[in-house]
Amino acid sequence: LHNDKLKLDNDLLPYLGHIHVSKVDYNLVDNFIAEIHAEKGLSQSSLKKYVVLVRKVLKEAERDGTIDHIPTLPTIKRTENPRPWFSPDQYVVLLETCRELRDNPPERSEFDFGELYDFIVFMVHSFLRPSEWKLLQHKHIRTFTDDGIEQLVISVPNPKTKNAKGSIDSTTTEVAADLYRKKILPRHDGKNDYLFFNDIKDRTYAGDKVSKMFKYLVSTAGLETDAYGQAHTTYSRRHSSLCFQILKTGGNDLFGLARNARTSVLMLEKFYLTHLSPQMPEFTRQLRTKRVLEVAD
């Protein structure tokens, strides 16, 4: 509501406020979008929010009987860019830098970079979103063993999405299970203890603090952006998690990965598979040749 009010007061009403709602049409809104984009350089997602807000106003006008129908409004075309992730080489650098900060912490810093290291590894091997770790407690974790390999099942307490049956479980790799048993549990093992940074009881502050220190780590490692120039954020950990799994399996069983990561196959295909395909073994092997044409007899 607050953000909508800001958009109305600062942008929409100064431009459209003097026009009767029945006169608002495709061209007016299209011109507004073009002008505000040129003025503020807003992203496609931000521009789309303005169109949605105009539609909300028009819907109220329709309910009130002021207009007979809602006119067609412009569609903001979205460019599907690959998600900013840490490539395997960048991931190595990130972990090396974190270990260096763990062993030689910045002066006057009391932050535990050793726990941040474990946190990064766990997140990459559990497919969790940045918002889903803050409320994660030991009571949300259970283990199971299959073919002698131990893994974790996480009942995410605050998932971003739920499927139709309400299942919110996510299975980790064996790396996360090993880390959990050897490093995470020994720190604090009460069933109501938080997995990470348990000493910070204000969990909103805990999330902000970890995000700030992760940003510091990324900057120290010289990894502010990916190969496409997109900024690395806390979400890059999840993107790396998905990308590593896709590369490891060659893109097989996207449905299983999507279900486990609580996303959709469409999202994986649109944002991950497209730009990862050239790096997959199946694809690169197809490009190999005996150089028959280039090699002289």
Short mmCIF file of C-alpha atoms in Angstrom, two decimals:
data_model
loop_
_atom_site.label_atom_id
_atom_site.label_comp_id
_atom_site.label_asym_id
_atom_site.label_seq_id
_atom_site.Cartn_x
_atom_site.Cartn_y
_atom_site.Cartn_z
CA LEU A 1 0.00 0.00 0.00
CA HIS A 2 2.80 2.38 0.90
CA ASN A 3 4.68 1.70 -2.35
CA ASP A 4 1.49 2.07 -4.41
CA LYS A 5 0.75 5.40 -2.74
CA LEU A 6 4.24 6.66 -3.54
CA LYS A 7 3.82 5.69 -7.19
CA LEU A 8 0.42 7.37 -7.36
CA ASP A 9 1.43 10.61 -5.64
CA ASN A 10 4.86 11.04 -7.21
CA ASP A 11 4.38 9.73 -10.74
CA LEU A 12 0.93 8.61 -11.88
CA LEU A 13 -1.25 11.46 -10.61
CA PRO A 14 1.07 14.25 -11.82
CA TYR A 15 0.91 12.69 -15.28
CA LEU A 16 -2.66 11.31 -15.45
CA GLY A 17 -4.43 12.95 -12.54
CA HIS A 18 -6.05 15.70 -14.59
CA ILE A 19 -7.56 13.19 -17.05
CA HIS A 20 -10.96 11.62 -16.39
CA VAL A 21 -10.61 7.91 -15.68
CA SER A 22 -12.87 7.07 -18.66
CA LYS A 23 -10.28 8.65 -20.98
CA VAL A 24 -7.37 6.53 -19.75
CA ASP A 25 -6.47 4.11 -22.53
CA TYR A 26 -3.62 2.10 -23.98
CA ASN A 27 -1.86 5.05 -25.61
CA LEU A 28 -1.93 7.26 -22.52
CA VAL A 29 -0.47 4.55 -20.33
CA ASP A 30 2.04 3.57 -23.01
CA ASN A 31 3.27 7.16 -23.27
CA PHE A 32 3.51 7.39 -19.48
CA ILE A 33 5.60 4.21 -19.33
CA ALA A 34 7.90 5.50 -22.08
CA GLU A 35 8.42 8.84 -20.31
CA ILE A 36 9.06 7.44 -16.84
CA HIS A 37 11.42 4.85 -18.30
CA ALA A 38 13.38 7.58 -20.07
CA GLU A 39 13.38 9.77 -16.95
CA LYS A 40 14.25 7.21 -14.29
CA GLY A 41 15.68 4.27 -16.22
CA LEU A 42 13.47 1.84 -14.34
CA SER A 43 13.73 -1.91 -14.74
CA GLN A 44 11.10 -3.93 -16.57
CA SER A 45 9.73 -5.30 -13.29
CA SER A 46 9.36 -1.75 -11.89
CA LEU A 47 7.58 -0.55 -15.03
CA LYS A 48 5.23 -3.49 -14.83
CA LYS A 49 4.21 -2.41 -11.32
CA TYR A 50 2.98 0.91 -12.71
CA VAL A 51 0.80 -0.85 -15.25
CA VAL A 52 -0.57 -3.11 -12.51
CA LEU A 53 -1.34 -0.04 -10.40
CA VAL A 54 -3.22 1.64 -13.26
CA ARG A 55 -5.23 -1.56 -13.71
CA LYS A 56 -6.12 -1.51 -9.99
CA VAL A 57 -7.49 2.02 -10.30
CA LEU A 58 -9.44 1.13 -13.43
CA LYS A 59 -10.85 -1.96 -11.72
CA GLU A 60 -12.19 0.23 -8.91
CA ALA A 61 -13.70 2.57 -11.48
CA GLU A 62 -15.40 -0.39 -13.16
CA ARG A 63 -16.80 -1.64 -9.86
CA ASP A 64 -18.06 1.86 -9.11
CA GLY A 65 -19.81 2.05 -12.47
CA THR A 66 -17.73 4.99 -13.66
CA ILE A 67 -16.46 3.01 -16.63
CA ASP A 68 -18.04 0.05 -18.44
CA HIS A 69 -14.89 -1.98 -18.95
CA ILE A 70 -11.15 -1.97 -18.38
CA PRO A 71 -9.28 -1.06 -21.57
CA THR A 72 -6.36 -3.06 -22.91
CA LEU A 73 -3.13 -1.85 -21.30
CA PRO A 74 0.49 -2.10 -22.51
CA THR A 75 2.44 -5.26 -21.80
CA ILE A 76 5.94 -4.79 -20.48
CA LYS A 77 8.13 -7.18 -22.41
CA ARG A 78 10.54 -8.94 -20.14
CA THR A 79 14.03 -9.96 -21.18
CA GLU A 80 14.91 -13.30 -19.67
CA ASN A 81 18.45 -12.91 -18.36
CA PRO A 82 20.45 -15.77 -16.84
CA ARG A 83 20.49 -15.67 -13.05
CA PRO A 84 23.71 -14.26 -11.50
CA TRP A 85 25.48 -17.29 -10.04
CA PHE A 86 28.98 -18.16 -8.94
CA SER A 87 30.67 -20.30 -11.54
CA PRO A 88 32.62 -23.27 -10.12
CA ASP A 89 35.86 -21.27 -10.35
CA GLN A 90 34.27 -18.25 -8.68
CA TYR A 91 32.81 -20.45 -5.97
CA VAL A 92 36.31 -21.73 -5.17
CA VAL A 93 37.57 -18.15 -4.87
CA LEU A 94 34.59 -17.21 -2.68
CA LEU A 95 35.29 -20.05 -0.24
CA GLU A 96 39.04 -19.39 -0.22
CA THR A 97 38.40 -15.75 0.63
CA CYS A 98 35.98 -16.70 3.40
CA ARG A 99 38.55 -19.06 4.91
CA GLU A 100 41.12 -16.26 4.79
CA LEU A 101 38.72 -13.93 6.63
CA ARG A 102 37.98 -16.72 9.11
CA ASP A 103 41.67 -17.20 9.89
CA ASN A 104 42.56 -13.50 9.69
CA PRO A 105 39.41 -11.52 10.58
CA PRO A 106 39.27 -7.79 9.87
CA GLU A 107 40.42 -5.54 12.70
CA ARG A 108 37.70 -4.82 15.30
CA SER A 109 35.37 -7.31 13.64
CA GLU A 110 33.57 -9.77 15.91
CA PHE A 111 31.69 -11.49 13.09
CA ASP A 112 32.25 -15.23 12.80
CA PHE A 113 33.43 -15.83 9.23
CA GLY A 114 33.88 -19.51 10.09
CA GLU A 115 30.13 -19.84 10.61
CA LEU A 116 29.54 -17.81 7.44
CA TYR A 117 31.70 -20.35 5.57
CA ASP A 118 29.57 -23.23 6.83
CA PHE A 119 26.44 -21.22 6.07
CA ILE A 120 27.44 -20.69 2.42
CA VAL A 121 28.27 -24.36 1.87
CA PHE A 122 25.05 -25.48 3.53
CA MET A 123 22.94 -23.08 1.47
CA VAL A 124 24.54 -24.19 -1.79
CA HIS A 125 23.87 -27.84 -0.93
CA SER A 126 20.32 -27.37 0.35
CA PHE A 127 18.70 -25.25 -2.42
CA LEU A 128 17.23 -22.85 0.18
CA ARG A 129 16.19 -19.32 -0.70
CA PRO A 130 17.82 -16.44 1.23
CA SER A 131 14.60 -15.81 3.16
CA GLU A 132 14.20 -19.44 4.22
CA TRP A 133 17.15 -19.96 6.57
CA LYS A 134 16.46 -17.32 9.23
CA LEU A 135 13.71 -19.31 11.00
CA LEU A 136 15.27 -22.71 10.35
CA GLN A 137 15.68 -24.65 13.61
CA HIS A 138 16.98 -28.13 14.41
CA LYS A 139 13.42 -29.36 14.86
CA HIS A 140 12.90 -28.72 11.14
CA ILE A 141 15.71 -31.14 10.21
CA ARG A 142 15.62 -34.91 9.93
CA THR A 143 18.11 -37.33 8.40
CA PHE A 144 17.74 -40.40 6.25
CA THR A 145 20.19 -42.84 4.73
CA ASP A 146 19.90 -44.41 1.30
CA ASP A 147 22.54 -46.73 -0.15
CA GLY A 148 24.78 -45.82 2.78
CA ILE A 149 24.59 -42.10 1.96
CA GLU A 150 23.18 -39.76 4.60
CA GLN A 151 21.10 -36.78 3.53
CA LEU A 152 18.90 -34.21 5.26
CA VAL A 153 15.22 -33.49 4.77
CA ILE A 154 14.33 -29.90 5.64
CA SER A 155 10.77 -28.93 6.50
CA VAL A 156 11.07 -25.29 5.50
CA PRO A 157 9.14 -23.26 8.12
CA ASN A 158 8.60 -20.18 5.95
CA PRO A 159 8.64 -21.25 2.29
CA LYS A 160 8.09 -18.76 -0.49
CA THR A 161 5.76 -21.15 -2.27
CA LYS A 162 3.74 -24.26 -1.48
CA ASN A 163 2.47 -26.85 -3.87
CA ALA A 164 -1.14 -27.94 -3.99
CA LYS A 165 -0.68 -30.53 -1.25
CA GLY A 166 1.19 -28.14 1.01
CA SER A 167 4.46 -30.11 0.92
CA ILE A 168 7.38 -27.90 1.81
CA ASP A 169 10.13 -30.48 2.31
CA SER A 170 13.47 -30.16 0.58
CA THR A 171 16.26 -32.76 0.47
CA THR A 172 19.90 -31.74 0.66
CA THR A 173 23.02 -33.32 -0.78
CA GLU A 174 25.23 -35.52 1.37
CA VAL A 175 27.65 -32.58 1.74
CA ALA A 176 25.07 -30.61 3.70
CA ALA A 177 24.33 -33.64 5.90
CA ASP A 178 28.01 -34.15 6.70
CA LEU A 179 28.45 -30.45 7.45
CA TYR A 180 25.36 -30.46 9.65
CA ARG A 181 26.59 -33.36 11.74
CA LYS A 182 30.23 -32.24 12.06
CA LYS A 183 30.06 -28.45 12.26
CA ILE A 184 26.52 -27.10 12.76
CA LEU A 185 25.20 -29.35 15.52
CA PRO A 186 28.30 -28.97 17.75
CA ARG A 187 27.73 -25.19 17.90
CA HIS A 188 24.25 -25.50 19.43
CA ASP A 189 22.00 -28.51 19.26
CA GLY A 190 18.78 -27.57 21.06
CA LYS A 191 15.72 -28.48 19.02
CA ASN A 192 14.60 -24.83 19.10
CA ASP A 193 18.06 -23.45 18.35
CA TYR A 194 18.55 -21.84 14.96
CA LEU A 195 20.95 -23.56 12.60
CA PHE A 196 22.91 -20.39 11.95
CA PHE A 197 23.82 -17.38 14.05
CA ASN A 198 21.69 -18.61 16.92
CA ASP A 199 23.07 -15.90 19.23
CA ILE A 200 21.19 -13.25 17.24
CA LYS A 201 17.64 -13.59 18.54
CA ASP A 202 16.20 -10.86 16.30
CA ARG A 203 15.99 -12.94 13.15
CA THR A 204 15.27 -9.98 10.89
CA TYR A 205 18.48 -8.40 12.13
CA ALA A 206 20.25 -11.75 11.70
CA GLY A 207 19.25 -11.83 8.04
CA ASP A 208 20.35 -8.24 7.49
CA LYS A 209 23.68 -8.83 9.25
CA VAL A 210 24.50 -11.94 7.24
CA SER A 211 23.52 -10.21 3.99
CA LYS A 212 25.81 -7.29 4.85
CA MET A 213 28.77 -9.53 5.68
CA PHE A 214 28.16 -11.70 2.62
CA LYS A 215 28.29 -8.55 0.50
CA TYR A 216 31.58 -7.65 2.21
CA LEU A 217 32.93 -11.13 1.44
CA VAL A 218 31.91 -10.90 -2.22
CA SER A 219 33.57 -7.49 -2.51
CA THR A 220 36.75 -8.73 -0.81
CA ALA A 221 36.86 -11.69 -3.19
CA GLY A 222 36.49 -9.38 -6.20
CA LEU A 223 33.30 -11.16 -7.26
CA GLU A 224 30.82 -8.28 -7.34
CA THR A 225 29.46 -9.40 -10.72
CA ASP A 226 29.13 -12.55 -12.79
CA ALA A 227 30.34 -13.12 -16.36
CA TYR A 228 27.32 -11.18 -17.68
CA GLY A 229 27.98 -8.14 -15.49
CA GLN A 230 25.05 -8.84 -13.19
CA ALA A 231 25.58 -8.13 -9.50
CA HIS A 232 26.02 -11.08 -7.19
CA THR A 233 23.52 -11.04 -4.34
CA THR A 234 22.50 -13.39 -1.55
CA TYR A 235 20.25 -15.11 -4.11
CA SER A 236 23.37 -16.08 -6.06
CA ARG A 237 23.90 -18.89 -3.57
CA ARG A 238 20.62 -20.54 -4.55
CA HIS A 239 21.26 -19.88 -8.23
CA SER A 240 24.67 -21.53 -7.87
CA SER A 241 23.07 -24.47 -6.12
CA LEU A 242 20.68 -25.06 -9.02
CA CYS A 243 23.32 -24.45 -11.69
CA PHE A 244 25.80 -26.86 -10.10
CA GLN A 245 23.13 -29.57 -9.96
CA ILE A 246 22.13 -29.02 -13.58
CA LEU A 247 25.74 -29.17 -14.73
CA LYS A 248 26.37 -32.30 -12.64
CA THR A 249 23.40 -34.16 -14.12
CA GLY A 250 23.64 -32.75 -17.62
CA GLY A 251 20.17 -31.29 -17.27
CA ASN A 252 18.50 -34.65 -16.66
CA ASP A 253 15.48 -34.91 -14.37
CA LEU A 254 14.67 -31.22 -14.19
CA PHE A 255 11.30 -32.19 -12.75
CA GLY A 256 12.89 -33.82 -9.73
CA LEU A 257 15.21 -30.87 -9.16
CA ALA A 258 12.35 -28.40 -9.54
CA ARG A 259 10.18 -30.25 -7.03
CA ASN A 260 13.00 -30.52 -4.52
CA ALA A 261 13.95 -26.85 -4.89
CA ARG A 262 10.29 -25.82 -4.78
CA THR A 263 10.30 -24.12 -8.15
CA SER A 264 9.08 -25.07 -11.63
CA VAL A 265 10.66 -26.77 -14.62
CA LEU A 266 9.72 -23.68 -16.65
CA MET A 267 11.82 -21.49 -14.35
CA LEU A 268 14.77 -23.85 -14.66
CA GLU A 269 14.49 -23.93 -18.45
CA LYS A 270 14.08 -20.16 -18.84
CA PHE A 271 16.70 -18.94 -16.39
CA TYR A 272 19.25 -21.72 -16.03
CA LEU A 273 19.20 -24.41 -18.71
CA THR A 274 19.48 -21.99 -21.64
CA HIS A 275 22.81 -20.47 -20.69
CA LEU A 276 24.22 -23.62 -19.07
CA SER A 277 23.64 -25.94 -22.04
CA PRO A 278 26.91 -25.09 -23.84
CA GLN A 279 28.84 -26.15 -20.71
CA MET A 280 27.20 -29.55 -20.34
CA PRO A 281 29.25 -32.64 -21.23
CA GLU A 282 26.57 -33.98 -23.57
CA PHE A 283 26.63 -30.75 -25.54
CA THR A 284 30.40 -30.31 -25.65
CA ARG A 285 30.92 -33.91 -26.78
CA GLN A 286 28.63 -33.25 -29.71
CA LEU A 287 30.98 -30.48 -30.83
CA ARG A 288 34.08 -32.64 -30.88
CA THR A 289 35.55 -33.53 -34.25
CA LYS A 290 38.60 -35.31 -35.57
CA ARG A 291 39.40 -32.18 -37.55
CA VAL A 292 39.25 -34.13 -40.80
CA LEU A 293 38.92 -31.00 -42.92
CA GLU A 294 41.64 -29.00 -41.17
CA VAL A 295 44.34 -31.64 -40.91
CA ALA A 296 46.35 -32.22 -44.08
CA ASP A 297 47.28 -35.72 -45.18
#
